[in-house]
mmCIF file of C-alpha atoms in Angstrom:
data_model
loop_
_atom_site.group_PDB
_atom_site.id
_atom_site.type_symbol
_atom_site.label_atom_id
_atom_site.label_comp_id
_atom_site.label_asym_id
_atom_site.label_seq_id
_atom_site.Cartn_x
_atom_site.Cartn_y
_atom_site.Cartn_z
ATOM 1 C CA UNK A 25 85.115 61.384 108.734
ATOM 2 C CA UNK A 26 83.543 60.654 112.162
ATOM 3 C CA UNK A 27 86.482 62.339 113.853
ATOM 4 C CA UNK A 28 85.965 65.513 111.582
ATOM 5 C CA UNK A 29 82.261 65.736 112.354
ATOM 6 C CA UNK A 30 82.924 65.431 116.098
ATOM 7 C CA UNK A 31 85.474 68.266 115.913
ATOM 8 C CA UNK A 32 82.941 70.569 114.093
ATOM 9 C CA UNK A 33 80.210 69.809 116.712
ATOM 10 C CA UNK A 34 82.547 70.360 119.574
ATOM 11 C CA UNK A 35 83.636 73.728 117.935
ATOM 12 C CA UNK A 36 80.131 74.809 117.517
ATOM 13 C CA UNK A 37 79.291 73.930 121.259
ATOM 14 C CA UNK A 38 82.294 76.065 122.101
ATOM 15 C CA UNK A 39 81.094 79.017 120.111
ATOM 16 C CA UNK A 40 77.764 78.937 121.834
ATOM 17 C CA UNK A 41 79.458 79.810 125.103
ATOM 18 C CA UNK A 42 81.251 82.850 123.738
ATOM 19 C CA UNK A 43 80.185 86.387 124.760
ATOM 20 C CA UNK A 44 79.699 88.952 122.013
ATOM 21 C CA UNK A 45 83.144 90.380 122.258
ATOM 22 C CA UNK A 46 84.694 87.005 122.211
ATOM 23 C CA UNK A 47 82.740 86.130 119.100
ATOM 24 C CA UNK A 48 83.985 89.210 117.389
ATOM 25 C CA UNK A 49 87.438 88.362 118.447
ATOM 26 C CA UNK A 50 87.187 84.889 116.755
ATOM 27 C CA UNK A 51 86.506 86.624 113.486
ATOM 28 C CA UNK A 52 89.497 88.825 113.873
ATOM 29 C CA UNK A 53 91.706 85.840 114.901
ATOM 30 C CA UNK A 54 90.440 83.832 111.813
ATOM 31 C CA UNK A 55 91.834 86.450 109.414
ATOM 32 C CA UNK A 56 94.892 87.360 111.398
ATOM 33 C CA UNK A 57 96.796 84.433 109.839
ATOM 34 C CA UNK A 58 100.183 85.965 110.732
ATOM 35 C CA UNK A 59 99.161 86.158 114.431
ATOM 36 C CA UNK A 60 100.708 89.561 114.777
ATOM 37 C CA UNK A 61 97.566 91.369 116.190
ATOM 38 C CA UNK A 62 96.933 93.463 113.083
ATOM 39 C CA UNK A 63 94.842 92.823 109.952
ATOM 40 C CA UNK A 64 94.742 94.831 106.632
ATOM 41 C CA UNK A 65 92.177 95.808 104.126
ATOM 42 C CA UNK A 66 92.427 92.381 102.283
ATOM 43 C CA UNK A 67 91.808 90.514 105.616
ATOM 44 C CA UNK A 68 88.811 92.590 106.473
ATOM 45 C CA UNK A 69 87.264 92.257 102.961
ATOM 46 C CA UNK A 70 87.788 88.493 103.282
ATOM 47 C CA UNK A 71 85.766 88.481 106.454
ATOM 48 C CA UNK A 72 83.205 90.726 104.743
ATOM 49 C CA UNK A 73 82.830 88.413 101.819
ATOM 50 C CA UNK A 74 81.100 85.630 103.853
ATOM 51 C CA UNK A 75 78.376 88.224 104.795
ATOM 52 C CA UNK A 76 77.989 90.371 101.731
ATOM 53 C CA UNK A 77 79.570 90.361 98.238
ATOM 54 C CA UNK A 78 79.073 94.116 97.765
ATOM 55 C CA UNK A 79 82.698 95.538 97.653
ATOM 56 C CA UNK A 80 81.404 99.095 98.090
ATOM 57 C CA UNK A 81 79.856 98.168 101.478
ATOM 58 C CA UNK A 82 82.879 96.256 102.459
ATOM 59 C CA UNK A 83 85.147 99.376 101.753
ATOM 60 C CA UNK A 84 82.695 101.562 103.794
ATOM 61 C CA UNK A 85 82.972 99.141 106.733
ATOM 62 C CA UNK A 86 86.823 99.098 106.514
ATOM 63 C CA UNK A 87 87.054 102.949 106.347
ATOM 64 C CA UNK A 88 84.909 102.924 109.516
ATOM 65 C CA UNK A 89 87.355 100.646 111.335
ATOM 66 C CA UNK A 90 90.584 102.670 110.375
ATOM 67 C CA UNK A 91 91.500 105.208 113.003
ATOM 68 C CA UNK A 92 90.469 108.818 112.073
ATOM 69 C CA UNK A 93 92.973 110.611 109.836
ATOM 70 C CA UNK A 94 94.686 107.388 108.733
ATOM 71 C CA UNK A 95 94.754 106.513 105.015
ATOM 72 C CA UNK A 96 92.546 103.248 104.617
ATOM 73 C CA UNK A 97 94.899 102.160 101.842
ATOM 74 C CA UNK A 98 97.794 100.231 103.447
ATOM 75 C CA UNK A 99 96.411 100.812 106.973
ATOM 76 C CA UNK A 100 96.389 98.040 109.684
ATOM 77 C CA UNK A 101 93.716 97.642 112.327
ATOM 78 C CA UNK A 102 94.210 96.191 115.758
ATOM 79 C CA UNK A 103 92.164 93.569 117.519
ATOM 80 C CA UNK A 104 90.766 96.321 119.834
ATOM 81 C CA UNK A 105 89.800 98.567 116.897
ATOM 82 C CA UNK A 106 88.217 95.795 114.989
ATOM 83 C CA UNK A 107 86.233 94.573 117.928
ATOM 84 C CA UNK A 108 85.387 98.035 119.091
ATOM 85 C CA UNK A 109 83.881 98.749 115.757
ATOM 86 C CA UNK A 110 81.741 95.722 115.738
ATOM 87 C CA UNK A 111 80.555 96.047 119.334
ATOM 88 C CA UNK A 112 79.297 99.560 118.442
ATOM 89 C CA UNK A 113 77.696 98.470 115.117
ATOM 90 C CA UNK A 114 76.010 95.372 116.624
ATOM 91 C CA UNK A 115 74.991 96.928 119.975
ATOM 92 C CA UNK A 116 71.336 96.212 119.286
ATOM 93 C CA UNK A 117 71.930 92.545 118.818
ATOM 94 C CA UNK A 118 73.529 92.080 122.223
ATOM 95 C CA UNK A 119 71.455 90.876 125.214
ATOM 96 C CA UNK A 120 71.654 91.814 128.944
ATOM 97 C CA UNK A 121 73.980 88.805 129.473
ATOM 98 C CA UNK A 122 76.677 90.234 127.012
ATOM 99 C CA UNK A 123 75.950 87.435 124.508
ATOM 100 C CA UNK A 124 74.363 88.071 121.073
ATOM 101 C CA UNK A 125 70.750 87.178 120.821
ATOM 102 C CA UNK A 126 70.493 83.274 120.099
ATOM 103 C CA UNK A 127 69.319 83.511 116.454
ATOM 104 C CA UNK A 128 71.916 86.128 115.551
ATOM 105 C CA UNK A 129 74.652 84.251 117.304
ATOM 106 C CA UNK A 130 73.797 81.044 115.344
ATOM 107 C CA UNK A 131 74.154 83.015 112.176
ATOM 108 C CA UNK A 132 77.491 84.281 113.183
ATOM 109 C CA UNK A 133 78.682 80.863 114.037
ATOM 110 C CA UNK A 134 77.726 79.580 110.556
ATOM 111 C CA UNK A 135 79.616 82.585 108.936
ATOM 112 C CA UNK A 136 82.647 81.983 111.013
ATOM 113 C CA UNK A 137 82.736 78.376 109.869
ATOM 114 C CA UNK A 138 82.366 79.620 106.294
ATOM 115 C CA UNK A 139 85.307 82.030 106.798
ATOM 116 C CA UNK A 140 87.575 79.526 108.224
ATOM 117 C CA UNK A 141 86.850 77.257 105.280
ATOM 118 C CA UNK A 142 87.493 80.055 102.770
ATOM 119 C CA UNK A 143 90.753 81.041 104.492
ATOM 120 C CA UNK A 144 91.930 77.393 104.352
ATOM 121 C CA UNK A 145 91.305 77.527 100.586
ATOM 122 C CA UNK A 146 93.177 80.777 100.232
ATOM 123 C CA UNK A 147 96.075 79.461 102.268
ATOM 124 C CA UNK A 148 96.466 76.452 99.793
ATOM 125 C CA UNK A 149 96.285 78.895 96.824
ATOM 126 C CA UNK A 150 96.740 79.753 94.216
ATOM 127 C CA UNK A 151 95.732 83.352 94.416
ATOM 128 C CA UNK A 152 94.888 85.463 91.358
ATOM 129 C CA UNK A 153 95.481 89.204 91.624
ATOM 130 C CA UNK A 154 93.577 90.939 88.953
ATOM 131 C CA UNK A 155 94.251 94.695 88.045
ATOM 132 C CA UNK A 156 92.049 96.714 85.760
ATOM 133 C CA UNK A 157 93.315 100.071 84.432
ATOM 134 C CA UNK A 158 92.052 102.829 82.371
ATOM 135 C CA UNK A 159 95.239 103.670 80.464
ATOM 136 C CA UNK A 160 95.672 106.456 77.888
ATOM 137 C CA UNK A 161 96.531 105.061 74.473
ATOM 138 C CA UNK A 162 99.950 106.569 74.372
ATOM 139 C CA UNK A 163 100.874 104.897 77.708
ATOM 140 C CA UNK A 164 99.432 101.371 77.267
ATOM 141 C CA UNK A 165 102.565 99.752 75.796
ATOM 142 C CA UNK A 166 104.946 101.342 78.341
ATOM 143 C CA UNK A 167 102.928 100.487 81.507
ATOM 144 C CA UNK A 168 102.171 96.877 80.205
ATOM 145 C CA UNK A 169 105.863 96.388 79.623
ATOM 146 C CA UNK A 170 106.768 97.706 83.074
ATOM 147 C CA UNK A 171 104.132 95.487 84.748
ATOM 148 C CA UNK A 172 105.173 92.415 82.637
ATOM 149 C CA UNK A 173 108.792 92.891 83.711
ATOM 150 C CA UNK A 174 107.835 92.531 87.389
ATOM 151 C CA UNK A 175 107.719 88.728 86.877
ATOM 152 C CA UNK A 176 111.418 88.687 86.303
ATOM 153 C CA UNK A 177 112.117 90.904 89.286
ATOM 154 C CA UNK A 178 109.829 89.265 91.874
ATOM 155 C CA UNK A 179 110.177 85.600 92.384
ATOM 156 C CA UNK A 180 106.783 85.346 94.131
ATOM 157 C CA UNK A 181 104.857 85.768 90.866
ATOM 158 C CA UNK A 182 104.054 82.327 89.402
ATOM 159 C CA UNK A 183 102.278 83.516 86.248
ATOM 160 C CA UNK A 184 101.450 86.820 84.490
ATOM 161 C CA UNK A 185 98.976 87.622 81.810
ATOM 162 C CA UNK A 186 97.889 90.951 80.271
ATOM 163 C CA UNK A 187 95.767 92.191 77.580
ATOM 164 C CA UNK A 188 93.439 94.986 76.275
ATOM 165 C CA UNK A 189 89.814 95.006 77.379
ATOM 166 C CA UNK A 190 87.593 94.633 74.350
ATOM 167 C CA UNK A 191 85.147 97.386 73.410
ATOM 168 C CA UNK A 192 81.904 95.937 74.615
ATOM 169 C CA UNK A 193 83.411 95.446 78.076
ATOM 170 C CA UNK A 194 84.842 98.878 78.453
ATOM 171 C CA UNK A 195 82.137 100.445 80.593
ATOM 172 C CA UNK A 196 82.737 100.484 84.355
ATOM 173 C CA UNK A 197 80.865 101.911 87.300
ATOM 174 C CA UNK A 198 83.048 105.004 87.382
ATOM 175 C CA UNK A 199 84.324 105.304 83.922
ATOM 176 C CA UNK A 200 85.956 103.028 81.518
ATOM 177 C CA UNK A 201 88.550 100.183 81.691
ATOM 178 C CA UNK A 202 91.213 99.614 78.973
ATOM 179 C CA UNK A 203 93.715 97.140 80.243
ATOM 180 C CA UNK A 204 93.710 93.922 82.432
ATOM 181 C CA UNK A 205 96.653 92.340 84.288
ATOM 182 C CA UNK A 206 96.366 89.091 86.043
ATOM 183 C CA UNK A 207 99.226 88.039 88.416
ATOM 184 C CA UNK A 208 99.232 84.605 89.933
ATOM 185 C CA UNK A 209 100.733 83.691 93.286
ATOM 186 C CA UNK A 210 101.345 80.299 94.859
ATOM 187 C CA UNK A 211 99.461 81.223 98.130
ATOM 188 C CA UNK A 212 98.487 84.109 100.406
ATOM 189 C CA UNK A 213 102.069 84.461 101.823
ATOM 190 C CA UNK A 214 103.538 84.873 98.391
ATOM 191 C CA UNK A 215 100.794 87.566 97.580
ATOM 192 C CA UNK A 216 101.564 89.295 100.929
ATOM 193 C CA UNK A 217 105.289 89.395 100.128
ATOM 194 C CA UNK A 218 104.703 90.894 96.705
ATOM 195 C CA UNK A 219 102.675 93.842 97.778
ATOM 196 C CA UNK A 220 105.436 95.613 99.809
ATOM 197 C CA UNK A 221 108.225 94.409 97.565
ATOM 198 C CA UNK A 222 110.482 97.372 96.465
ATOM 199 C CA UNK A 223 110.009 96.605 92.731
ATOM 200 C CA UNK A 224 106.243 96.519 93.074
ATOM 201 C CA UNK A 225 106.231 99.762 95.106
ATOM 202 C CA UNK A 226 108.566 101.307 92.363
ATOM 203 C CA UNK A 227 105.896 100.298 89.755
ATOM 204 C CA UNK A 228 103.116 101.743 91.666
ATOM 205 C CA UNK A 229 104.826 105.100 91.957
ATOM 206 C CA UNK A 230 105.472 105.112 88.115
ATOM 207 C CA UNK A 231 101.898 104.327 87.234
ATOM 208 C CA UNK A 232 100.168 106.697 89.700
ATOM 209 C CA UNK A 233 99.842 109.553 87.200
ATOM 210 C CA UNK A 234 97.815 107.246 84.924
ATOM 211 C CA UNK A 235 95.389 106.166 87.730
ATOM 212 C CA UNK A 236 91.747 107.150 87.478
ATOM 213 C CA UNK A 237 88.626 106.390 89.382
ATOM 214 C CA UNK A 238 88.002 103.324 87.234
ATOM 215 C CA UNK A 239 91.015 101.481 88.725
ATOM 216 C CA UNK A 240 89.865 98.098 90.078
ATOM 217 C CA UNK A 241 91.919 95.688 91.986
ATOM 218 C CA UNK A 242 90.845 92.393 93.595
ATOM 219 C CA UNK A 243 92.150 89.062 94.570
ATOM 220 C CA UNK A 244 90.459 85.688 94.211
ATOM 221 C CA UNK A 245 91.075 81.966 94.395
ATOM 222 C CA UNK A 246 89.879 79.832 91.350
ATOM 223 C CA UNK A 247 86.153 79.424 91.440
ATOM 224 C CA UNK A 248 85.732 81.386 94.718
ATOM 225 C CA UNK A 249 85.966 85.135 95.113
ATOM 226 C CA UNK A 250 88.449 85.719 97.928
ATOM 227 C CA UNK A 251 88.093 89.489 98.423
ATOM 228 C CA UNK A 252 87.811 92.966 96.879
ATOM 229 C CA UNK A 253 90.990 94.795 97.705
ATOM 230 C CA UNK A 254 90.365 98.215 96.182
ATOM 231 C CA UNK A 255 87.714 99.789 93.938
ATOM 232 C CA UNK A 256 88.525 103.271 92.597
#
């Protein structure tokens, strides 16, 4: 325990010496768990979740990071794009010495520690992937069956549950929701492998004609919201 406390104190002391750009880079590197110099929407929303739990605000920020003309869904953002966005947004918090103002810097240091702790939890897993649809009555059975069959086609899926949303809970921000699908993965790597899987992409194409503004998709780890991936 003493060694752990000493490690945390040393890490905080190191953070105090970081310039504004370097501190922004530290947030990027925290969510760039693949160390490939790119982060996606899920990673950005994970970072956002330690500052604000409003998914709409998180999506606005993500769209601001993505290069002009690029579809935010499925986009990847580089280190320079991420840091450049935040250096512009937080310009008023940067002093003449290229450091954030002390009070603001301390706040960021706390958030960064929270982010690292959250990421550690996500890496351990499991991760729940919740999808809420507004499906027409005559398509519910077909879509549910197709989604359910993904478990037999994609080994990364540990558990799958689905069901109809009860009448009192059908109202959503932009419409109604009729069906819920909960997919469980062992950890983030398993979830990451599922998203681009050919069978998953084939299912997405098949369900596209039924998608409405009510569509809600988010990932979480048990007892702790991990991130909102997409709303609408």
